[in-house]
Short mmCIF file of C-alpha atoms in Angstrom, two decimals:
data_model
loop_
_atom_site.label_atom_id
_atom_site.label_comp_id
_atom_site.label_asym_id
_atom_site.label_seq_id
_atom_site.Cartn_x
_atom_site.Cartn_y
_atom_site.Cartn_z
CA MET A 15 -148.81 -104.67 -26.25
CA SER A 16 -146.34 -107.00 -27.85
CA ASN A 17 -144.00 -109.34 -25.96
CA GLU A 18 -141.14 -107.22 -27.14
CA GLU A 19 -142.64 -104.09 -25.56
CA ILE A 20 -143.42 -106.21 -22.36
CA GLU A 21 -139.92 -107.30 -22.24
CA ASN A 22 -138.54 -103.79 -22.90
CA ARG A 23 -140.42 -102.61 -19.89
CA ILE A 24 -139.14 -105.49 -17.64
CA PHE A 25 -135.52 -104.87 -18.41
CA LYS A 26 -135.70 -101.02 -18.35
CA ALA A 27 -137.40 -101.56 -14.90
CA LEU A 28 -134.48 -103.63 -13.71
CA ALA A 29 -131.91 -101.34 -15.16
CA ALA A 30 -132.26 -99.02 -12.10
CA PRO A 31 -130.34 -99.96 -8.96
CA VAL A 32 -132.96 -98.55 -6.63
CA ARG A 33 -135.68 -100.82 -8.41
CA ARG A 34 -133.60 -103.84 -7.95
CA ARG A 35 -133.09 -103.07 -4.27
CA ILE A 36 -136.75 -102.58 -3.96
CA LEU A 37 -137.34 -106.14 -5.36
CA ASP A 38 -134.63 -107.41 -3.02
CA ALA A 39 -136.67 -105.95 -0.07
CA LEU A 40 -139.92 -107.80 -1.35
CA LYS A 41 -138.22 -111.20 -2.04
CA ASP A 42 -139.28 -112.99 1.02
CA ASN A 43 -142.26 -110.95 2.17
CA PRO A 44 -144.62 -108.35 0.72
CA MET A 45 -144.36 -105.00 2.08
CA THR A 46 -146.65 -102.02 2.21
CA THR A 47 -145.88 -98.86 0.42
CA GLY A 48 -145.41 -97.06 3.75
CA GLU A 49 -142.94 -99.73 4.95
CA LEU A 50 -140.96 -99.43 1.60
CA ALA A 51 -140.85 -95.59 1.89
CA ASP A 52 -139.36 -96.10 5.56
CA ARG A 53 -137.01 -98.67 4.29
CA PHE A 54 -135.70 -96.25 1.34
CA ASP A 55 -135.87 -93.14 3.45
CA GLU A 56 -132.78 -91.63 1.57
CA ILE A 57 -135.50 -91.31 -1.37
CA ASP A 58 -138.60 -89.06 -1.00
CA ARG A 59 -141.83 -90.90 -0.72
CA THR A 60 -143.13 -89.74 -4.33
CA THR A 61 -140.18 -91.11 -5.89
CA VAL A 62 -140.51 -94.41 -4.21
CA MET A 63 -144.06 -94.50 -5.52
CA GLN A 64 -143.02 -93.74 -9.06
CA HIS A 65 -140.40 -96.53 -8.96
CA LEU A 66 -143.39 -98.88 -7.58
CA ARG A 67 -145.45 -97.73 -10.58
CA VAL A 68 -142.65 -98.62 -13.08
CA LEU A 69 -142.26 -101.90 -11.40
CA GLU A 70 -146.04 -102.54 -11.55
CA ALA A 71 -146.12 -101.60 -15.17
CA ALA A 72 -143.49 -104.21 -15.89
CA ASP A 73 -145.55 -106.69 -14.14
CA LEU A 74 -142.65 -107.30 -11.53
CA ILE A 75 -144.89 -106.31 -8.53
CA ILE A 76 -148.36 -107.14 -7.93
CA PRO A 77 -150.21 -104.64 -5.60
CA VAL A 78 -152.90 -106.04 -3.54
CA LYS A 79 -155.19 -103.50 -1.56
CA ARG A 80 -156.39 -104.35 1.93
CA GLY A 81 -158.55 -101.36 3.18
CA ARG A 82 -156.43 -98.23 2.72
CA VAL A 83 -153.19 -100.15 2.62
CA ARG A 84 -151.35 -101.32 -0.61
CA TRP A 85 -149.27 -104.65 -0.27
CA ASN A 86 -146.59 -104.91 -2.86
CA HIS A 87 -145.78 -108.44 -3.78
CA LEU A 88 -142.77 -109.55 -5.82
CA ASN A 89 -144.06 -111.34 -8.90
CA PRO A 90 -141.58 -114.03 -9.84
CA LEU A 91 -142.96 -115.03 -13.11
CA PRO A 92 -141.26 -112.47 -15.38
CA ILE A 93 -137.89 -113.42 -13.50
CA LYS A 94 -138.48 -117.26 -14.27
CA ASP A 95 -139.24 -116.44 -17.90
CA ILE A 96 -135.72 -114.58 -18.15
CA HIS A 97 -134.09 -117.74 -16.87
CA ASP A 98 -135.99 -120.09 -19.04
CA ARG A 99 -135.52 -118.16 -22.25
CA TRP A 100 -131.79 -118.68 -22.07
CA ILE A 101 -131.29 -121.63 -19.91
CA GLY A 102 -133.10 -124.43 -21.18
CA PRO A 103 -134.16 -127.42 -18.93
CA HIS A 104 -131.24 -129.66 -20.34
CA ALA A 105 -128.74 -126.84 -19.50
CA ALA A 106 -130.02 -126.09 -15.95
CA GLY A 107 -128.17 -128.83 -14.23
CA ALA A 108 -124.74 -127.85 -16.01
CA VAL A 109 -125.17 -124.22 -15.29
CA ASP A 110 -125.76 -125.00 -11.60
CA LYS A 111 -122.59 -127.16 -11.41
CA LEU A 112 -120.60 -124.33 -13.21
CA ALA A 113 -121.98 -121.64 -10.72
CA LYS A 114 -120.88 -123.95 -7.82
CA LEU A 115 -117.56 -124.48 -9.44
CA LYS A 116 -116.94 -120.82 -9.85
CA ALA A 117 -118.13 -119.88 -6.33
CA GLY A 118 -115.86 -122.58 -5.03
CA LEU A 119 -112.80 -121.24 -6.96
CA GLU A 120 -113.55 -117.80 -5.81
CA GLY A 121 -113.73 -118.95 -2.33
CA GLU A 122 -110.38 -120.74 -2.73
CA VAL A 123 -108.98 -117.53 -4.22
CA GLU A 124 -110.27 -115.61 -1.23
CA ILE A 125 -108.98 -118.12 1.30
CA SER A 126 -105.59 -118.16 -0.10
CA ALA A 127 -105.50 -114.45 -0.44
CA LYS A 128 -106.33 -114.27 3.22
CA ALA A 129 -103.97 -116.77 4.10
CA SER A 130 -100.93 -115.06 2.37
CA SER A 131 -101.92 -111.57 3.86
CA GLU A 132 -101.84 -113.22 7.37
CA MET B 30 -116.20 -102.03 -10.96
CA SER B 31 -118.94 -102.41 -8.38
CA ASN B 32 -121.42 -105.04 -8.41
CA GLU B 33 -124.16 -102.34 -9.17
CA GLU B 34 -122.19 -101.13 -12.26
CA ILE B 35 -121.83 -104.77 -13.45
CA GLU B 36 -125.65 -105.28 -12.86
CA ASN B 37 -126.43 -102.02 -14.70
CA ARG B 38 -124.25 -103.20 -17.71
CA ILE B 39 -126.18 -106.45 -17.86
CA PHE B 40 -129.74 -104.90 -17.67
CA LYS B 41 -128.81 -102.07 -20.22
CA ALA B 42 -127.64 -104.90 -22.56
CA LEU B 43 -130.73 -106.90 -22.12
CA ALA B 44 -132.95 -103.78 -22.79
CA ALA B 45 -132.52 -103.85 -26.44
CA PRO B 46 -134.53 -106.31 -28.47
CA VAL B 47 -131.93 -107.04 -31.04
CA ARG B 48 -129.50 -108.09 -28.29
CA ARG B 49 -131.97 -110.44 -26.76
CA ARG B 50 -132.58 -111.86 -30.14
CA ILE B 51 -128.70 -112.33 -30.51
CA LEU B 52 -128.63 -114.19 -27.17
CA ASP B 53 -131.44 -116.36 -28.44
CA ALA B 54 -129.43 -117.23 -31.56
CA LEU B 55 -126.57 -118.31 -29.24
CA LYS B 56 -128.75 -120.30 -26.84
CA ASP B 57 -128.00 -123.80 -28.13
CA ASN B 58 -124.85 -123.32 -29.84
CA PRO B 59 -122.07 -120.74 -30.16
CA MET B 60 -121.80 -118.88 -33.54
CA THR B 61 -119.05 -117.00 -35.21
CA THR B 62 -119.53 -113.30 -35.75
CA GLY B 63 -119.81 -114.00 -39.51
CA GLU B 64 -122.79 -116.27 -39.00
CA LEU B 65 -124.40 -113.81 -36.66
CA ALA B 66 -124.05 -110.99 -39.25
CA ASP B 67 -125.65 -113.34 -41.77
CA ARG B 68 -128.44 -114.25 -39.56
CA PHE B 69 -129.25 -110.69 -38.57
CA ASP B 70 -128.84 -109.39 -42.24
CA GLU B 71 -131.42 -106.47 -41.78
CA ILE B 72 -128.70 -104.90 -39.51
CA ASP B 73 -125.28 -103.82 -41.01
CA ARG B 74 -122.30 -105.88 -39.89
CA THR B 75 -120.65 -102.83 -37.96
CA THR B 76 -123.87 -102.49 -35.72
CA VAL B 77 -123.94 -106.19 -35.07
CA MET B 78 -120.35 -105.92 -33.94
CA GLN B 79 -121.30 -103.10 -31.56
CA HIS B 80 -124.10 -105.16 -30.06
CA LEU B 81 -121.56 -108.01 -29.58
CA ARG B 82 -119.18 -105.68 -27.83
CA VAL B 83 -122.04 -104.48 -25.44
CA LEU B 84 -122.94 -108.16 -24.60
CA GLU B 85 -119.38 -109.00 -24.09
CA ALA B 86 -118.79 -106.08 -21.78
CA ALA B 87 -121.84 -107.27 -19.82
CA ASP B 88 -120.21 -110.77 -19.58
CA LEU B 89 -123.26 -112.00 -21.43
CA ILE B 90 -121.22 -113.54 -24.16
CA ILE B 91 -117.77 -114.92 -23.94
CA PRO B 92 -115.71 -114.83 -27.31
CA VAL B 93 -113.33 -117.50 -28.09
CA LYS B 94 -110.96 -116.91 -30.97
CA ARG B 95 -109.88 -119.86 -33.16
CA GLY B 96 -107.46 -118.69 -35.83
CA ARG B 97 -109.07 -115.71 -37.46
CA VAL B 98 -112.57 -116.64 -36.30
CA ARG B 99 -114.38 -115.50 -33.39
CA TRP B 100 -116.92 -117.85 -31.80
CA ASN B 101 -119.50 -116.04 -29.55
CA HIS B 102 -120.77 -118.14 -26.71
CA LEU B 103 -123.70 -117.37 -24.39
CA ASN B 104 -122.47 -117.00 -20.76
CA PRO B 105 -125.53 -118.41 -18.63
CA LEU B 106 -124.08 -117.38 -15.41
CA PRO B 107 -125.32 -113.88 -15.14
CA ILE B 108 -128.76 -115.09 -16.22
CA LYS B 109 -128.80 -117.66 -13.38
CA ASP B 110 -127.57 -114.82 -11.01
CA ILE B 111 -130.74 -112.83 -11.99
CA HIS B 112 -132.94 -115.82 -11.26
CA ASP B 113 -131.35 -116.88 -7.79
CA ARG B 114 -131.33 -113.12 -6.65
CA TRP B 115 -135.26 -113.03 -6.63
CA ILE B 116 -136.16 -116.64 -6.74
CA GLY B 117 -134.56 -118.58 -3.75
CA PRO B 118 -134.19 -122.20 -3.73
CA HIS B 119 -137.10 -122.73 -1.48
CA ALA B 120 -139.43 -120.68 -3.84
CA ALA B 121 -138.24 -122.28 -7.05
CA GLY B 122 -140.67 -125.17 -6.78
CA ALA B 123 -143.66 -123.17 -6.14
CA VAL B 124 -142.79 -120.58 -8.84
CA ASP B 125 -142.54 -123.60 -11.31
CA LYS B 126 -145.84 -124.93 -10.41
CA LEU B 127 -147.40 -121.29 -10.66
CA ALA B 128 -145.89 -120.87 -14.16
CA LYS B 129 -147.27 -124.27 -15.20
CA LEU B 130 -150.65 -123.34 -13.78
CA LYS B 131 -150.73 -120.21 -15.75
CA ALA B 132 -149.59 -121.79 -18.93
CA GLY B 133 -152.42 -124.28 -18.30
CA LEU B 134 -155.03 -121.81 -17.83
CA GLU B 135 -153.86 -119.66 -20.85
CA GLY B 136 -154.10 -122.86 -22.85
CA GLU B 137 -157.68 -123.50 -21.76
CA VAL B 138 -158.61 -119.97 -22.55
CA GLU B 139 -157.21 -120.34 -26.03
CA ILE B 140 -158.88 -123.78 -26.46
CA SER B 141 -162.36 -122.43 -25.25
CA ALA B 142 -161.99 -119.20 -27.42
CA LYS B 143 -161.18 -121.38 -30.43
CA ALA B 144 -164.14 -123.68 -29.62
CA SER B 145 -166.61 -120.97 -29.20
CA SER B 146 -165.38 -119.23 -32.51
CA GLU B 147 -165.96 -122.48 -34.47
#
């Protein structure tokens, strides 16, 4: 499989909101497939498993079997690759400052909007 | 527009190889639309402009008009947001080491494959 095909799989996997929310759930800790099915109980279990397969095919999750239980781990490396592809090491510091500046400005706008509505 | 819709636009924009290559071209320096059309001369100019519109709608490029010339700048903030969403500050160092380890192992595999083929 070419790099381009691998990348297509990654971005197509990330294009679905529910798959992004599954990765959110796995950010801090791995979860079993059963735990994920319980967490996303508005979706039927078969569909959750299909989403897990799409994420696994994109290498965004790594399944680890322990006995009959499948633990799903978030794989951060493809995410890091996206960052490093378009934000080089020399730019990372500047982007960080820019993000903080933007967050600060938005915070101030919210504060002043809140103050003026009070 | 909800965050989810904004994110859908970003990942759909990134799902096309040619749009990723346009962002690659803008990584270090902004380029005019004319320069981009010349760089991607296997694609007709109208199609290049359509891709630029998709990237702009996803906030991945910021156009700056100077006279009659449109300069396209890569906007790194949505890229940084993708990274920070799934790789927290406490994990960033570990992921960095993991990536270097992986690159090192792949390098060694290549070297040993080269050595054994000689």
